mmCIF file of C-alpha atoms in Angstrom:
data_model
loop_
_atom_site.group_PDB
_atom_site.id
_atom_site.type_symbol
_atom_site.label_atom_id
_atom_site.label_comp_id
_atom_site.label_asym_id
_atom_site.label_seq_id
_atom_site.Cartn_x
_atom_site.Cartn_y
_atom_site.Cartn_z
ATOM 1 C CA UNK A 14 -7.620 -7.723 18.623
ATOM 2 C CA UNK A 15 -4.112 -7.471 18.129
ATOM 3 C CA UNK A 16 -1.531 -10.526 17.957
ATOM 4 C CA UNK A 17 -4.603 -12.718 16.261
ATOM 5 C CA UNK A 18 -3.466 -13.505 12.569
ATOM 6 C CA UNK A 19 -5.687 -13.016 9.370
ATOM 7 C CA UNK A 20 -7.591 -16.076 8.674
ATOM 8 C CA UNK A 21 -7.360 -17.722 12.623
ATOM 9 C CA UNK A 22 -10.474 -16.468 13.809
ATOM 10 C CA UNK A 23 -13.158 -19.048 13.881
ATOM 11 C CA UNK A 24 -10.619 -21.489 12.258
ATOM 12 C CA UNK A 25 -11.489 -25.270 12.896
ATOM 13 C CA UNK A 26 -8.945 -27.478 14.751
ATOM 14 C CA UNK A 27 -8.430 -29.853 11.602
ATOM 15 C CA UNK A 28 -7.801 -26.957 9.394
ATOM 16 C CA UNK A 29 -5.200 -25.611 12.038
ATOM 17 C CA UNK A 30 -3.532 -29.006 12.813
ATOM 18 C CA UNK A 31 -2.937 -29.456 9.093
ATOM 19 C CA UNK A 32 -1.598 -26.132 8.731
ATOM 20 C CA UNK A 33 0.671 -26.777 11.401
ATOM 21 C CA UNK A 34 1.647 -30.153 9.895
ATOM 22 C CA UNK A 35 2.646 -28.714 6.408
ATOM 23 C CA UNK A 36 4.432 -25.855 7.905
ATOM 24 C CA UNK A 37 6.598 -27.650 10.146
ATOM 25 C CA UNK A 38 9.447 -25.910 11.702
ATOM 26 C CA UNK A 39 10.676 -23.729 8.993
ATOM 27 C CA UNK A 40 7.359 -22.781 7.197
ATOM 28 C CA UNK A 41 5.303 -19.547 7.443
ATOM 29 C CA UNK A 42 1.457 -19.534 8.002
ATOM 30 C CA UNK A 43 -1.086 -17.074 6.925
ATOM 31 C CA UNK A 44 1.060 -15.217 4.200
ATOM 32 C CA UNK A 45 -0.234 -12.553 2.062
ATOM 33 C CA UNK A 46 0.707 -12.984 -1.551
ATOM 34 C CA UNK A 47 -0.954 -11.160 -4.528
ATOM 35 C CA UNK A 48 -3.611 -9.815 -2.388
ATOM 36 C CA UNK A 49 -4.674 -13.386 -0.909
ATOM 37 C CA UNK A 50 -3.873 -15.263 2.252
ATOM 38 C CA UNK A 51 -2.100 -18.269 1.782
ATOM 39 C CA UNK A 52 -2.490 -21.147 4.534
ATOM 40 C CA UNK A 53 1.344 -22.276 4.436
ATOM 41 C CA UNK A 54 4.338 -21.272 2.450
ATOM 42 C CA UNK A 55 7.086 -23.829 3.314
ATOM 43 C CA UNK A 56 10.350 -23.768 0.820
ATOM 44 C CA UNK A 57 8.863 -21.645 -1.949
ATOM 45 C CA UNK A 58 6.066 -24.087 -1.945
ATOM 46 C CA UNK A 59 2.356 -22.873 -1.386
ATOM 47 C CA UNK A 60 -0.154 -24.928 0.409
ATOM 48 C CA UNK A 61 -3.886 -24.359 0.501
ATOM 49 C CA UNK A 62 -5.775 -26.406 3.143
ATOM 50 C CA UNK A 63 -9.452 -27.222 2.065
ATOM 51 C CA UNK A 64 -11.667 -29.412 4.145
ATOM 52 C CA UNK A 65 -14.576 -28.186 2.242
ATOM 53 C CA UNK A 66 -15.891 -26.535 -0.892
ATOM 54 C CA UNK A 67 -13.338 -26.140 -3.472
ATOM 55 C CA UNK A 68 -15.489 -23.694 -5.339
ATOM 56 C CA UNK A 69 -14.618 -20.841 -2.675
ATOM 57 C CA UNK A 70 -11.125 -21.189 -3.562
ATOM 58 C CA UNK A 71 -11.531 -21.271 -7.519
ATOM 59 C CA UNK A 72 -10.479 -17.491 -7.810
ATOM 60 C CA UNK A 73 -7.261 -18.055 -5.728
ATOM 61 C CA UNK A 74 -6.300 -20.856 -7.414
ATOM 62 C CA UNK A 75 -6.301 -19.434 -10.835
ATOM 63 C CA UNK A 76 -4.541 -16.392 -9.697
ATOM 64 C CA UNK A 77 -1.881 -17.969 -7.753
ATOM 65 C CA UNK A 78 -1.089 -20.907 -9.940
ATOM 66 C CA UNK A 79 0.524 -19.261 -12.882
ATOM 67 C CA UNK A 80 3.187 -17.610 -10.927
ATOM 68 C CA UNK A 81 3.721 -20.161 -7.934
ATOM 69 C CA UNK A 82 3.784 -23.603 -7.147
ATOM 70 C CA UNK A 83 0.058 -24.588 -5.366
ATOM 71 C CA UNK A 84 -1.097 -27.671 -3.414
ATOM 72 C CA UNK A 85 -4.392 -27.842 -2.270
ATOM 73 C CA UNK A 86 -4.609 -30.327 0.843
ATOM 74 C CA UNK A 87 -7.753 -32.220 1.239
ATOM 75 C CA UNK A 88 -8.264 -34.436 3.992
ATOM 76 C CA UNK A 89 -10.001 -37.682 4.160
ATOM 77 C CA UNK A 90 -11.192 -39.442 7.306
ATOM 78 C CA UNK A 91 -10.662 -43.205 6.693
ATOM 79 C CA UNK A 92 -11.060 -43.882 10.415
ATOM 80 C CA UNK A 93 -13.394 -41.694 12.307
ATOM 81 C CA UNK A 94 -14.241 -41.305 15.866
ATOM 82 C CA UNK A 95 -17.716 -39.526 16.985
ATOM 83 C CA UNK A 96 -17.863 -37.583 20.289
ATOM 84 C CA UNK A 97 -21.235 -36.498 21.398
ATOM 85 C CA UNK A 98 -21.472 -34.165 24.187
ATOM 86 C CA UNK A 99 -24.357 -34.777 26.828
ATOM 87 C CA UNK A 100 -27.821 -33.599 26.028
ATOM 88 C CA UNK A 101 -28.085 -32.482 29.546
ATOM 89 C CA UNK A 102 -26.009 -30.830 32.090
ATOM 90 C CA UNK A 103 -25.044 -33.730 34.076
ATOM 91 C CA UNK A 104 -24.709 -36.240 31.233
ATOM 92 C CA UNK A 105 -22.101 -38.263 30.032
ATOM 93 C CA UNK A 106 -19.770 -37.694 26.894
ATOM 94 C CA UNK A 107 -20.065 -40.611 24.559
ATOM 95 C CA UNK A 108 -17.330 -41.726 21.832
ATOM 96 C CA UNK A 109 -17.539 -44.489 19.415
ATOM 97 C CA UNK A 110 -15.853 -45.455 16.211
ATOM 98 C CA UNK A 111 -17.829 -44.675 12.998
ATOM 99 C CA UNK A 112 -18.379 -47.670 10.704
ATOM 100 C CA UNK A 113 -18.160 -45.200 7.767
ATOM 101 C CA UNK A 114 -14.924 -45.050 5.965
ATOM 102 C CA UNK A 115 -14.213 -42.536 3.487
ATOM 103 C CA UNK A 116 -12.183 -43.233 0.161
ATOM 104 C CA UNK A 117 -10.039 -41.166 -2.165
ATOM 105 C CA UNK A 118 -12.910 -40.795 -4.508
ATOM 106 C CA UNK A 119 -14.670 -38.332 -2.036
ATOM 107 C CA UNK A 120 -12.204 -35.932 -3.800
ATOM 108 C CA UNK A 121 -14.263 -35.894 -6.837
ATOM 109 C CA UNK A 122 -17.182 -34.286 -5.062
ATOM 110 C CA UNK A 123 -14.915 -31.067 -4.744
ATOM 111 C CA UNK A 124 -12.603 -31.111 -7.641
ATOM 112 C CA UNK A 125 -15.820 -30.630 -10.123
ATOM 113 C CA UNK A 126 -14.953 -26.945 -9.375
ATOM 114 C CA UNK A 127 -11.889 -26.786 -11.326
ATOM 115 C CA UNK A 128 -10.801 -30.629 -12.283
ATOM 116 C CA UNK A 129 -8.862 -28.960 -15.447
ATOM 117 C CA UNK A 130 -6.477 -27.066 -13.376
ATOM 118 C CA UNK A 131 -4.496 -30.467 -12.500
ATOM 119 C CA UNK A 132 -3.088 -29.979 -16.076
ATOM 120 C CA UNK A 133 -1.357 -26.875 -15.047
ATOM 121 C CA UNK A 134 2.678 -27.368 -14.027
ATOM 122 C CA UNK A 135 2.270 -25.327 -10.772
ATOM 123 C CA UNK A 136 -0.776 -27.236 -9.558
ATOM 124 C CA UNK A 137 -1.167 -30.034 -7.019
ATOM 125 C CA UNK A 138 -3.514 -32.037 -5.200
ATOM 126 C CA UNK A 139 -2.517 -33.800 -1.629
ATOM 127 C CA UNK A 140 -5.339 -36.201 -0.591
ATOM 128 C CA UNK A 141 -4.355 -36.672 2.960
ATOM 129 C CA UNK A 142 -5.826 -39.642 4.735
ATOM 130 C CA UNK A 143 -6.340 -39.274 8.188
ATOM 131 C CA UNK A 144 -8.073 -40.435 11.729
ATOM 132 C CA UNK A 145 -10.143 -37.924 13.025
ATOM 133 C CA UNK A 146 -12.512 -37.146 15.963
ATOM 134 C CA UNK A 147 -15.714 -35.125 14.932
ATOM 135 C CA UNK A 148 -17.491 -33.402 17.943
ATOM 136 C CA UNK A 149 -21.316 -33.161 17.828
ATOM 137 C CA UNK A 150 -23.916 -31.277 19.959
ATOM 138 C CA UNK A 151 -27.533 -32.058 20.422
ATOM 139 C CA UNK A 152 -29.591 -29.008 18.999
ATOM 140 C CA UNK A 153 -33.172 -31.057 18.622
ATOM 141 C CA UNK A 154 -33.041 -29.656 15.046
ATOM 142 C CA UNK A 155 -33.929 -32.792 12.835
ATOM 143 C CA UNK A 156 -31.913 -32.430 10.331
ATOM 144 C CA UNK A 157 -32.148 -35.342 7.627
ATOM 145 C CA UNK A 158 -28.947 -36.929 8.509
ATOM 146 C CA UNK A 159 -27.955 -36.403 12.180
ATOM 147 C CA UNK A 160 -31.192 -36.519 13.846
ATOM 148 C CA UNK A 161 -30.586 -33.677 15.664
ATOM 149 C CA UNK A 162 -27.181 -33.684 16.154
ATOM 150 C CA UNK A 163 -25.197 -31.098 14.759
ATOM 151 C CA UNK A 164 -21.133 -31.234 13.967
ATOM 152 C CA UNK A 165 -19.224 -28.594 15.869
ATOM 153 C CA UNK A 166 -15.623 -29.156 14.818
ATOM 154 C CA UNK A 167 -13.251 -31.928 13.256
ATOM 155 C CA UNK A 168 -10.159 -32.744 15.088
ATOM 156 C CA UNK A 169 -6.904 -34.530 13.572
ATOM 157 C CA UNK A 170 -5.834 -37.609 15.447
ATOM 158 C CA UNK A 171 -3.346 -39.044 13.059
ATOM 159 C CA UNK A 172 -2.046 -38.501 9.225
ATOM 160 C CA UNK A 173 -2.145 -41.998 8.000
ATOM 161 C CA UNK A 174 -0.784 -41.135 4.164
ATOM 162 C CA UNK A 175 -0.698 -38.823 1.748
ATOM 163 C CA UNK A 176 -1.461 -39.234 -2.025
ATOM 164 C CA UNK A 177 -0.368 -36.636 -4.279
ATOM 165 C CA UNK A 178 -2.049 -35.820 -7.740
ATOM 166 C CA UNK A 179 0.235 -34.067 -10.145
ATOM 167 C CA UNK A 180 -1.104 -34.406 -13.388
ATOM 168 C CA UNK A 181 -3.871 -36.428 -15.239
ATOM 169 C CA UNK A 182 -1.690 -39.529 -15.714
ATOM 170 C CA UNK A 183 -1.523 -39.696 -11.517
ATOM 171 C CA UNK A 184 -5.180 -40.171 -11.569
ATOM 172 C CA UNK A 185 -5.340 -43.344 -13.778
ATOM 173 C CA UNK A 186 -4.322 -45.435 -10.496
ATOM 174 C CA UNK A 187 -7.982 -44.654 -9.541
ATOM 175 C CA UNK A 188 -9.552 -46.798 -12.530
ATOM 176 C CA UNK A 189 -9.268 -50.577 -11.635
ATOM 177 C CA UNK A 190 -7.531 -52.807 -13.751
ATOM 178 C CA UNK A 191 -10.771 -54.758 -14.123
ATOM 179 C CA UNK A 192 -12.614 -51.827 -15.875
ATOM 180 C CA UNK A 193 -13.323 -52.805 -19.314
ATOM 181 C CA UNK A 194 -11.664 -51.000 -22.098
ATOM 182 C CA UNK A 195 -14.934 -49.075 -22.983
ATOM 183 C CA UNK A 196 -16.854 -48.530 -19.757
ATOM 184 C CA UNK A 197 -19.922 -46.811 -18.199
ATOM 185 C CA UNK A 198 -20.159 -44.938 -14.858
ATOM 186 C CA UNK A 199 -22.247 -47.902 -13.602
ATOM 187 C CA UNK A 200 -18.977 -50.154 -14.356
ATOM 188 C CA UNK A 201 -17.052 -47.828 -12.402
ATOM 189 C CA UNK A 202 -19.236 -47.608 -9.607
ATOM 190 C CA UNK A 203 -19.677 -51.392 -9.320
ATOM 191 C CA UNK A 204 -16.247 -51.852 -9.217
ATOM 192 C CA UNK A 205 -14.923 -49.473 -6.706
ATOM 193 C CA UNK A 206 -18.016 -49.801 -4.831
ATOM 194 C CA UNK A 207 -19.191 -46.174 -4.608
ATOM 195 C CA UNK A 208 -22.625 -44.678 -5.781
ATOM 196 C CA UNK A 209 -23.391 -44.144 -8.924
ATOM 197 C CA UNK A 210 -23.605 -40.295 -8.538
ATOM 198 C CA UNK A 211 -20.020 -40.151 -7.553
ATOM 199 C CA UNK A 212 -18.796 -42.255 -10.235
ATOM 200 C CA UNK A 213 -20.748 -39.337 -12.273
ATOM 201 C CA UNK A 214 -18.655 -36.935 -10.953
ATOM 202 C CA UNK A 215 -14.962 -38.915 -11.052
ATOM 203 C CA UNK A 216 -15.775 -39.471 -14.857
ATOM 204 C CA UNK A 217 -16.676 -35.790 -15.265
ATOM 205 C CA UNK A 218 -13.269 -34.469 -13.788
ATOM 206 C CA UNK A 219 -11.617 -37.107 -15.600
ATOM 207 C CA UNK A 220 -13.114 -36.048 -19.019
ATOM 208 C CA UNK A 221 -12.288 -32.252 -18.164
ATOM 209 C CA UNK A 222 -8.724 -33.232 -17.352
ATOM 210 C CA UNK A 223 -8.424 -35.117 -20.724
ATOM 211 C CA UNK A 224 -7.665 -38.609 -18.739
ATOM 212 C CA UNK A 225 -11.051 -40.160 -20.027
ATOM 213 C CA UNK A 226 -12.972 -39.425 -23.308
ATOM 214 C CA UNK A 227 -16.447 -40.145 -25.008
ATOM 215 C CA UNK A 228 -16.399 -43.040 -27.301
ATOM 216 C CA UNK A 229 -20.124 -43.940 -28.007
ATOM 217 C CA UNK A 230 -23.153 -44.978 -26.246
ATOM 218 C CA UNK A 231 -24.423 -47.957 -24.576
ATOM 219 C CA UNK A 232 -28.336 -47.480 -24.595
ATOM 220 C CA UNK A 233 -28.658 -44.035 -22.962
ATOM 221 C CA UNK A 234 -25.469 -44.236 -21.063
ATOM 222 C CA UNK A 235 -21.833 -43.017 -22.362
ATOM 223 C CA UNK A 236 -19.371 -45.058 -23.021
ATOM 224 C CA UNK A 237 -15.760 -43.827 -21.922
ATOM 225 C CA UNK A 238 -12.399 -45.054 -22.591
ATOM 226 C CA UNK A 239 -8.758 -44.018 -21.341
ATOM 227 C CA UNK A 240 -7.371 -41.232 -23.287
#
């Protein structure tokens, strides 16, 4: 398999497209550093494209950040089109816009793996807000979410905005001004219109990075305050 770079086998189109985006004309891709493969090295900046589980890169991040500036790139689809392949040989490809829109709070689903790393001077997170296309194939397997359709791949259509988080203070912009001085996860969930479980993950991350702290109780719920 000569000519195929390490890490490019079975690479998803979204991951590949973001790697090209961050590499630009001068960056290098798939660079071996300290025993690890870094997705992109551009002007002495390291970029790790992560479209899924952060726990898989926890060790890499912990080993790289003491010596190098590392940015974890996390794409969030604020606009998505669903493309369904034909169920039968002569069927038609169907494409529709998904009503679902993801927000920046989706980051906390993954950041729970290492929220305290944001306090390291060499560690950054880029939340990349994108338009994407999701290709699905019908298998007949009745999964609880997709009713027999499975996602084959995600494709980047456009980069709309990049929101960088460089320290714990940079996360304060996610706490709405209307949030009470002493708040619960329910207060946060209601104000930013996210599920309670996601607000709990967000507050857990903010507490671990010392952006918020527990000050008391309100019934059975913890009361939090900005640190």
